[in-house]
Short mmCIF file of C-alpha atoms in Angstrom, two decimals:
data_model
loop_
_atom_site.label_atom_id
_atom_site.label_comp_id
_atom_site.label_asym_id
_atom_site.label_seq_id
_atom_site.Cartn_x
_atom_site.Cartn_y
_atom_site.Cartn_z
CA MET Y 694 -20.62 -25.88 7.04
CA THR Y 695 -19.02 -26.14 3.62
CA ARG Y 696 -15.81 -24.19 3.25
CA LEU Y 697 -14.06 -23.11 0.09
CA PRO Y 698 -10.34 -23.83 -0.36
CA LEU Y 699 -7.90 -20.95 -0.19
CA PHE Y 700 -7.77 -20.69 -3.98
CA SER Y 701 -11.24 -21.41 -5.35
CA PRO Y 702 -11.25 -21.27 -9.19
CA HIS Y 703 -13.92 -18.68 -9.83
CA GLY Y 704 -14.73 -17.09 -13.15
CA PHE Y 705 -16.08 -13.64 -13.85
CA VAL Y 706 -18.55 -12.83 -16.60
CA VAL Y 707 -19.61 -9.36 -17.61
CA SER Y 708 -22.46 -8.94 -20.08
CA ARG Y 709 -23.64 -5.73 -21.67
CA ARG Y 710 -26.99 -5.44 -23.38
CA MET Y 711 -26.33 -3.79 -26.72
CA PHE Y 712 -27.84 -0.69 -28.30
CA GLY Y 713 -28.15 1.39 -25.13
CA GLU Y 714 -29.94 -1.17 -22.94
CA PRO Y 715 -28.80 -1.54 -19.33
CA MET Y 716 -25.61 -3.35 -18.45
CA PHE Y 717 -25.62 -6.16 -15.93
CA ILE Y 718 -22.96 -8.35 -14.38
CA ARG Y 719 -22.98 -12.09 -13.91
CA VAL Y 720 -20.45 -13.56 -11.52
CA GLY Y 721 -20.33 -17.29 -11.16
CA ARG Y 722 -18.19 -20.34 -10.67
CA GLU Y 723 -16.38 -22.12 -13.46
CA LEU Y 724 -17.90 -25.33 -14.76
CA SER Y 725 -16.68 -28.79 -13.81
CA LEU Y 726 -12.93 -28.82 -14.26
CA ILE Y 727 -11.64 -32.38 -14.16
CA ALA Y 728 -12.37 -35.02 -16.79
CA ALA Y 729 -10.78 -38.46 -16.58
CA GLY Y 730 -8.55 -39.34 -19.48
CA LYS Y 731 -8.80 -35.89 -21.04
CA SER Y 732 -6.49 -35.22 -23.99
CA TYR Y 733 -4.34 -32.12 -23.66
CA ALA Y 734 -2.86 -29.74 -26.21
CA GLY Y 735 0.56 -31.38 -26.19
CA GLY Y 736 -0.79 -34.91 -26.61
CA SER Y 737 -2.20 -37.46 -24.23
CA GLU Y 738 -2.08 -37.10 -20.46
CA ALA Y 739 0.32 -40.06 -20.30
CA ALA Y 740 2.66 -38.47 -22.84
CA LEU Y 741 2.78 -35.26 -20.86
CA SER Y 742 3.60 -37.20 -17.71
CA ASP Y 743 6.78 -38.41 -19.40
CA GLN Y 744 7.66 -34.86 -20.44
CA LYS Y 745 7.02 -33.54 -16.94
CA SER Y 746 9.97 -35.57 -15.63
CA GLN Y 747 12.29 -33.41 -17.76
CA VAL Y 748 11.18 -30.09 -16.32
CA THR Y 749 11.32 -28.43 -12.91
CA ARG Y 750 7.98 -29.21 -11.31
CA ASN Y 751 8.78 -28.45 -7.67
CA ASN Y 752 8.48 -24.67 -7.93
CA HIS Y 753 9.87 -22.65 -5.02
CA TYR Y 754 8.03 -19.37 -4.55
CA VAL Y 755 10.60 -18.43 -1.89
CA PRO Y 756 14.05 -19.50 -3.14
CA GLN Y 757 16.08 -22.09 -1.27
CA MET Y 758 19.04 -19.73 -1.53
CA TYR Y 759 17.11 -17.17 0.50
CA LEU Y 760 15.86 -19.56 3.21
CA ARG Y 761 19.35 -20.95 3.87
CA HIS Y 762 20.26 -17.66 5.52
CA TRP Y 763 17.93 -18.71 8.37
CA SER Y 764 19.34 -22.25 8.57
CA THR Y 765 21.96 -23.46 11.00
CA ASN Y 766 22.83 -26.58 8.99
CA GLY Y 767 22.12 -25.57 5.37
CA ASN Y 768 19.36 -28.17 4.95
CA THR Y 769 16.56 -27.33 7.38
CA VAL Y 770 14.99 -24.26 8.93
CA LEU Y 771 12.93 -23.75 12.08
CA ASP Y 772 9.30 -23.38 11.01
CA TYR Y 773 6.34 -21.96 12.93
CA ARG Y 774 3.22 -23.12 11.12
CA LEU Y 775 0.20 -20.85 11.26
CA LEU Y 776 -2.32 -23.51 10.17
CA VAL Y 777 -2.13 -26.83 12.03
CA HIS Y 778 -4.10 -30.07 12.32
CA TYR Y 779 -4.32 -30.20 16.11
CA LYS Y 780 -3.58 -28.04 19.11
CA GLY Y 781 -0.80 -30.24 20.48
CA GLU Y 782 1.45 -29.91 17.44
CA GLU Y 783 4.99 -28.85 18.25
CA THR Y 784 5.30 -25.06 18.07
CA TRP Y 785 8.56 -25.05 16.12
CA LYS Y 786 9.45 -27.81 13.69
CA ARG Y 787 12.47 -28.32 11.48
CA SER Y 788 11.39 -28.24 7.85
CA SER Y 789 13.45 -29.28 4.85
CA ILE Y 790 14.45 -26.25 2.79
CA ARG Y 791 14.12 -28.38 -0.31
CA SER Y 792 10.39 -28.90 0.28
CA THR Y 793 9.51 -25.67 2.11
CA CYS Y 794 7.76 -22.81 0.28
CA SER Y 795 7.40 -25.05 -2.75
CA TRP Y 796 4.36 -25.95 -4.80
CA GLN Y 797 4.14 -28.59 -7.50
CA ASP Y 798 3.64 -26.90 -10.90
CA PHE Y 799 2.85 -23.53 -9.32
CA TYR Y 800 4.41 -21.74 -12.31
CA SER Y 801 4.11 -24.46 -14.98
CA GLN Y 802 2.48 -23.80 -18.34
CA HIS Y 803 1.01 -26.24 -20.86
CA LEU Y 804 2.34 -25.55 -24.35
CA PRO Y 805 1.76 -27.48 -27.60
CA ASP Y 806 5.03 -29.38 -27.13
CA GLY Y 807 4.49 -30.21 -23.46
CA ILE Y 808 4.76 -28.72 -19.99
CA ASP Y 809 6.94 -25.63 -19.81
CA ASP Y 810 8.88 -24.44 -16.75
CA SER Y 811 10.34 -21.26 -18.25
CA VAL Y 812 8.77 -19.03 -15.57
CA GLU Y 813 10.61 -20.93 -12.83
CA THR Y 814 13.81 -20.73 -14.89
CA TYR Y 815 13.23 -17.02 -15.49
CA PHE Y 816 12.95 -16.27 -11.78
CA SER Y 817 16.10 -18.27 -11.11
CA GLN Y 818 18.26 -16.75 -13.84
CA ARG Y 819 16.91 -13.20 -13.83
CA TYR Y 820 16.66 -12.59 -10.07
CA GLU Y 821 18.00 -15.37 -7.85
CA THR Y 822 21.37 -16.06 -9.50
CA PRO Y 823 22.47 -12.38 -9.59
CA ALA Y 824 21.22 -11.83 -6.02
CA ALA Y 825 22.93 -14.82 -4.38
CA PRO Y 826 26.46 -13.33 -4.19
CA VAL Y 827 25.03 -9.98 -3.08
CA PHE Y 828 23.24 -11.69 -0.18
CA GLN Y 829 26.60 -13.19 0.80
CA LYS Y 830 28.24 -9.76 0.78
CA VAL Y 831 25.44 -8.34 2.94
CA GLU Y 832 25.86 -11.14 5.48
CA ALA Y 833 29.60 -10.39 5.61
CA ASP Y 834 28.88 -6.66 6.17
CA ALA Y 835 30.69 -5.78 2.94
CA SER Y 836 29.97 -2.56 1.07
CA LEU Y 837 27.70 -2.79 -1.97
CA SER Y 838 27.89 -0.99 -5.29
CA ALA Y 839 24.93 0.89 -6.75
CA ASN Y 840 24.39 -1.99 -9.17
CA GLU Y 841 24.37 -4.52 -6.34
CA MET Y 842 21.74 -2.48 -4.50
CA ARG Y 843 19.71 -2.43 -7.71
CA ILE Y 844 19.95 -6.22 -7.91
CA LEU Y 845 18.55 -6.51 -4.38
CA VAL Y 846 15.65 -4.15 -5.12
CA GLU Y 847 14.82 -6.05 -8.33
CA TYR Y 848 14.87 -9.27 -6.30
CA LEU Y 849 12.48 -7.68 -3.78
CA VAL Y 850 10.06 -6.62 -6.52
CA ALA Y 851 9.95 -10.09 -8.07
CA GLN Y 852 9.56 -11.74 -4.67
CA LEU Y 853 6.66 -9.48 -3.77
CA PHE Y 854 4.55 -10.70 -6.68
CA ARG Y 855 5.39 -14.42 -6.98
CA THR Y 856 3.93 -16.00 -3.82
CA PRO Y 857 0.56 -17.61 -2.97
CA SER Y 858 -0.18 -14.47 -0.96
CA ALA Y 859 0.35 -12.44 -4.12
CA MET Y 860 -2.09 -14.74 -5.91
CA ILE Y 861 -4.73 -14.03 -3.28
CA ARG Y 862 -4.14 -10.30 -3.66
CA HIS Y 863 -4.41 -10.65 -7.44
CA THR Y 864 -7.69 -12.56 -7.14
CA SER Y 865 -9.11 -9.95 -4.77
CA LEU Y 866 -8.16 -7.17 -7.19
CA LEU Y 867 -9.68 -9.08 -10.08
CA ARG Y 868 -12.97 -9.45 -8.22
CA ARG Y 869 -13.10 -5.68 -7.67
CA GLU Y 870 -11.80 -4.42 -10.99
CA PHE Y 871 -12.74 -6.90 -13.71
CA ALA Y 872 -16.36 -5.81 -14.07
CA PRO Y 873 -15.73 -2.05 -14.50
CA THR Y 874 -12.70 -2.69 -16.71
CA ALA Y 875 -14.63 -5.09 -18.94
CA GLU Y 876 -17.58 -2.70 -19.05
CA ALA Y 877 -15.31 0.08 -20.32
CA ALA Y 878 -13.88 -2.22 -22.98
CA VAL Y 879 -17.36 -3.29 -24.08
CA ASN Y 880 -18.51 0.33 -24.19
CA ARG Y 881 -15.63 1.14 -26.53
CA GLY Y 882 -16.59 -1.82 -28.70
CA VAL Y 883 -20.24 -0.75 -28.85
CA SER Y 884 -19.22 2.82 -29.74
CA ALA Y 885 -17.10 1.48 -32.60
CA LEU Y 886 -20.04 -0.62 -33.74
CA ARG Y 887 -22.34 2.37 -33.83
CA LEU Y 888 -19.93 4.83 -35.40
CA LYS Y 889 -18.13 2.71 -37.97
CA GLY Y 890 -20.52 -0.10 -38.70
CA LEU Y 891 -17.64 -2.55 -38.67
CA GLY Y 892 -19.12 -5.12 -36.29
CA PHE Y 893 -17.83 -5.99 -32.84
CA ALA Y 894 -14.06 -6.28 -32.49
CA TYR Y 895 -13.16 -8.72 -29.75
CA PRO Y 896 -11.31 -6.93 -26.94
CA SER Y 897 -7.96 -8.49 -26.16
CA ALA Y 898 -5.12 -7.89 -23.76
CA ASP Y 899 -2.35 -5.57 -24.82
CA GLU Y 900 0.25 -8.14 -25.77
CA GLY Y 901 3.04 -5.68 -25.15
CA ALA Y 902 2.01 -5.42 -21.48
CA VAL Y 903 2.94 -9.02 -20.67
CA GLN Y 904 6.58 -9.97 -21.10
CA ALA Y 905 7.94 -13.42 -21.94
CA PRO Y 906 7.93 -16.08 -20.59
CA PHE Y 907 4.63 -15.19 -18.94
CA PRO Y 908 1.31 -16.08 -20.61
CA ASN Y 909 -1.29 -13.69 -21.97
CA ILE Y 910 -4.20 -12.62 -19.79
CA PRO Y 911 -7.02 -15.20 -20.12
CA ILE Y 912 -9.94 -13.28 -21.61
CA HIS Y 913 -12.87 -14.48 -23.70
CA SER Y 914 -15.37 -12.25 -25.44
CA ARG Y 915 -18.27 -13.24 -27.62
CA LEU Y 916 -21.41 -11.83 -29.15
CA ASP Y 917 -24.63 -13.49 -28.03
CA GLU Y 918 -26.78 -12.69 -31.05
CA GLU Y 919 -29.90 -14.23 -29.58
CA ARG Y 920 -29.85 -12.05 -26.46
CA LEU Y 921 -28.04 -9.13 -28.13
CA GLU Y 922 -25.29 -9.18 -25.53
CA ILE Y 923 -21.56 -8.86 -25.56
CA VAL Y 924 -20.15 -11.27 -23.00
CA VAL Y 925 -16.61 -10.86 -21.63
CA SER Y 926 -15.19 -13.46 -19.25
CA THR Y 927 -11.98 -14.35 -17.48
CA SER Y 928 -10.92 -16.83 -14.82
CA CYS Y 929 -8.97 -16.72 -11.60
CA GLY Y 930 -6.13 -19.19 -11.39
CA ARG Y 931 -2.60 -19.87 -12.50
CA GLN Y 932 -2.67 -18.37 -15.99
CA GLY Y 933 -4.19 -15.09 -14.88
CA PHE Y 934 -1.80 -14.93 -11.93
CA LEU Y 935 1.27 -15.54 -14.11
CA ALA Y 936 0.03 -12.99 -16.64
CA SER Y 937 -0.31 -10.44 -13.84
CA ILE Y 938 3.30 -11.06 -12.75
CA GLY Y 939 4.53 -10.54 -16.29
CA SER Y 940 2.50 -7.36 -16.63
CA ILE Y 941 3.81 -5.98 -13.33
CA LEU Y 942 7.46 -6.84 -13.92
CA GLY Y 943 7.29 -5.31 -17.39
CA GLY Y 944 5.43 -2.23 -16.23
CA ALA Y 945 5.84 0.83 -14.04
CA VAL Y 946 6.06 -0.81 -10.60
CA PRO Y 947 9.74 -1.85 -10.83
CA ARG Y 948 10.68 1.57 -12.23
CA VAL Y 949 8.91 3.35 -9.38
CA LEU Y 950 10.42 1.18 -6.66
CA LEU Y 951 13.88 1.43 -8.21
CA SER Y 952 13.54 5.22 -8.15
CA TYR Y 953 13.23 5.20 -4.35
CA PRO Y 954 16.32 5.45 -2.15
CA TRP Y 955 17.00 2.20 -0.28
CA VAL Y 956 19.15 1.34 2.71
CA ILE Y 957 20.34 -1.84 4.40
CA LEU Y 958 19.70 -1.68 8.13
CA LYS Y 959 21.47 -3.87 10.67
CA THR Y 960 19.74 -5.17 13.80
CA PRO Y 961 20.89 -4.18 17.30
CA ARG Y 962 23.66 -6.33 18.72
CA GLY Y 963 22.44 -9.84 19.59
CA ALA Y 964 18.99 -9.33 18.02
CA GLU Y 965 17.79 -11.40 15.07
CA LEU Y 966 14.76 -11.08 12.82
CA PRO Y 967 12.64 -13.94 11.45
CA THR Y 968 11.29 -14.16 7.90
CA SER Y 969 8.28 -15.87 6.35
CA ASP Y 970 6.73 -17.46 3.28
CA ASP Y 971 5.71 -13.92 2.22
CA PRO Y 972 9.00 -12.19 3.02
CA VAL Y 973 8.50 -8.77 1.42
CA VAL Y 974 6.53 -6.68 3.91
CA VAL Y 975 4.57 -3.55 3.01
CA PHE Y 976 3.26 -1.83 6.14
CA ARG Y 977 2.43 1.39 7.91
CA VAL Y 978 3.08 2.47 11.48
CA GLU Y 979 0.21 4.34 13.13
CA ALA Y 980 -0.12 6.11 16.48
CA GLY Y 981 1.24 4.14 19.39
CA ASP Y 982 3.56 2.16 17.06
CA LYS Y 983 0.61 0.16 15.78
CA VAL Y 984 1.71 -1.98 12.83
CA VAL Y 985 -0.78 -2.13 9.95
CA ILE Y 986 0.03 -4.51 7.11
CA GLY Y 987 -0.50 -3.12 3.62
CA GLY Y 988 -0.47 0.32 2.12
CA GLY Y 989 0.04 1.99 -1.21
CA MET Y 990 3.60 1.63 -2.46
CA GLY Y 991 3.33 5.14 -3.85
CA VAL Y 992 1.80 6.60 -0.68
CA GLN Y 993 3.90 8.64 1.72
CA TYR Y 994 4.95 6.91 4.96
CA THR Y 995 4.41 3.41 3.56
CA ASN Y 996 7.30 1.16 4.62
CA ILE Y 997 8.67 -1.58 2.37
CA MET Y 998 11.21 -4.09 3.62
CA LEU Y 999 12.80 -7.46 2.90
CA PRO Y 1000 14.82 -9.28 5.58
CA LEU Y 1001 18.03 -10.35 3.81
CA ASP Y 1002 19.25 -12.50 6.69
CA PRO Y 1003 18.55 -12.49 10.45
CA ARG Y 1004 20.73 -9.38 10.94
CA HIS Y 1005 20.08 -7.27 7.81
CA VAL Y 1006 17.00 -5.68 6.21
CA LEU Y 1007 16.56 -3.96 2.87
CA PHE Y 1008 14.31 -0.99 3.67
CA THR Y 1009 12.70 2.17 2.37
CA GLU Y 1010 9.97 4.52 3.53
CA VAL Y 1011 8.03 6.27 0.79
CA GLY Y 1012 8.72 9.99 1.02
CA MET Y 1013 12.10 9.71 2.75
CA ASP Y 1014 15.04 11.09 0.82
CA PHE Y 1015 18.47 9.50 0.54
CA TYR Y 1016 20.01 11.51 3.37
CA GLN Y 1017 17.19 10.71 5.80
CA LEU Y 1018 17.51 7.01 5.05
CA ALA Y 1019 21.30 7.09 5.26
CA ALA Y 1020 21.01 8.55 8.76
CA LEU Y 1021 18.49 5.93 9.88
CA LYS Y 1022 19.65 3.34 12.39
CA MET Y 1023 17.71 0.32 13.63
CA ASP Y 1024 17.22 0.96 17.33
CA ARG Y 1025 15.23 -1.39 19.55
CA ARG Y 1026 11.95 0.38 18.78
CA LEU Y 1027 12.36 -0.01 15.02
CA PHE Y 1028 13.53 -3.61 15.48
CA ASP Y 1029 10.38 -4.44 17.46
CA ILE Y 1030 8.19 -2.83 14.79
CA MET Y 1031 9.87 -4.80 12.00
CA PHE Y 1032 9.77 -8.00 14.03
CA GLU Y 1033 6.01 -7.67 14.48
CA ALA Y 1034 5.42 -6.69 10.85
CA ILE Y 1035 7.28 -9.76 9.52
CA ILE Y 1036 5.20 -12.14 11.63
CA LYS Y 1037 1.91 -10.40 10.89
CA ASN Y 1038 2.63 -10.48 7.14
CA ALA Y 1039 3.33 -14.24 7.05
CA PHE Y 1040 0.96 -16.42 5.05
CA LEU Y 1041 1.32 -19.94 6.51
CA HIS Y 1042 4.90 -20.07 7.83
CA VAL Y 1043 7.32 -18.03 9.94
CA PHE Y 1044 11.00 -19.03 9.79
CA SER Y 1045 13.66 -18.25 12.35
CA ARG Y 1046 17.23 -19.25 13.11
CA SER Y 1047 16.22 -19.90 16.72
CA SER Y 1048 12.82 -20.52 18.29
CA ILE Y 1049 10.79 -17.51 19.47
CA ASP Y 1050 9.11 -18.40 22.76
CA ASP Y 1051 6.33 -15.79 22.67
CA ILE Y 1052 5.54 -15.92 18.95
CA GLY Y 1053 1.94 -16.88 19.70
CA SER Y 1054 1.38 -13.46 21.23
CA TYR Y 1055 2.15 -11.89 17.85
CA ARG Y 1056 0.30 -14.43 15.71
CA PRO Y 1057 -1.55 -17.38 17.28
CA ARG Y 1058 -1.80 -20.57 15.27
CA ARG Y 1059 -5.09 -21.61 13.73
CA VAL Y 1060 -6.14 -25.17 14.53
CA ASP Y 1061 -8.29 -26.29 11.60
CA PRO Y 1062 -7.81 -29.86 10.31
CA GLU Y 1063 -10.53 -29.40 7.66
CA ARG Y 1064 -8.91 -26.34 6.14
CA ARG Y 1065 -5.45 -27.88 6.38
CA GLY Y 1066 -6.70 -30.98 4.57
CA SER Y 1067 -8.48 -28.88 1.95
CA LEU Y 1068 -5.28 -26.95 1.27
CA LYS Y 1069 -3.25 -30.14 0.91
CA ASN Y 1070 -5.82 -31.61 -1.48
CA MET Y 1071 -5.97 -28.42 -3.53
CA ILE Y 1072 -2.18 -28.35 -3.96
CA ALA Y 1073 -2.17 -32.02 -4.97
CA LYS Y 1074 -4.71 -31.37 -7.75
CA TRP Y 1075 -3.40 -27.94 -8.68
CA ASP Y 1076 -1.95 -28.65 -12.11
CA GLU Y 1077 -4.83 -30.87 -13.20
CA VAL Y 1078 -7.48 -28.37 -12.19
CA GLN Y 1079 -5.64 -25.32 -13.50
CA TRP Y 1080 -4.91 -26.91 -16.86
CA ALA Y 1081 -8.59 -27.75 -17.27
CA ILE Y 1082 -9.38 -24.05 -16.74
CA GLU Y 1083 -6.57 -22.87 -18.98
CA ASN Y 1084 -7.62 -25.24 -21.77
CA ASP Y 1085 -10.82 -23.21 -22.09
CA TYR Y 1086 -8.83 -20.05 -22.75
CA LEU Y 1087 -6.51 -21.32 -25.48
#
């Protein structure tokens, strides 16, 4: 059986027959993506290789600063891997923090003057650097100012949308929403054509919705005169994902989450929480303390949390007021709920300061050498494949 990699570069095409004829949707894969010796916008492939050495290519989607709070030596962290080659693999391994939760060129962009790492730099300077001393104060049980709490919430928001898990969520949303959104845009264009006789104006993204240093949303639109169709297309992949981050961080989501009251909860004495490669957890608790991952961040009773270290959690519940949250204490029941939610929310890795003997009862490992190999191969070719896609949307 042929299996697709975790991030398969699909494209979406929406066509609308003009002049009142029925609309139809075509969804299909992108064309062949890799061409040997291809020349890129900034010059030859060889020239860009030289420029790559001057930029940050090993992009960490979970910062090293954050993971060190689960390390006992500052260099490695205990790692429970959810996708393994064979059943006999050691349950807990020590992984280098330098190479954990990292992805070569995950955030890189190809610009006319070479490869650009400004998104990685932006995350570091805008969120990680201000948050680092606040994390230290939390670990020391020091009191935080209102501004320091704001820094932690801003860090949480950025972390929520910058991971491979976030990319999967973005792709899923794009599959559901691109066709109706594009149809509405095309309908507006057709109405303008009928009413004003000005010809079709190519729909484009609202440039104000995406903030620097993130790229614009990759959208193509064209008029097929022979078939009398307006064709609008986009692609899944790095550029669209980065554009979505820029749109979110510059939009209403941070304002809404910052408007909620937040609290830092401390675990019961002697109890420690793990974290993961998708550390911000959005979840609901249903009857019988059943943990359900996901939920609307504007929907009452949705819980949002980020473990700050093994003993402290940044937490809010939508609908709770400041006084309710201030009175909240993490008893053993709430600890167990959070513990389960963190593990269930993990993408490929769970990290802990000490091994958890029964972790398999919360989340058993998947033994799949083919999928593991496919993932490794996809990451190795990531930049080459993504740039080939992006080159079509310049």
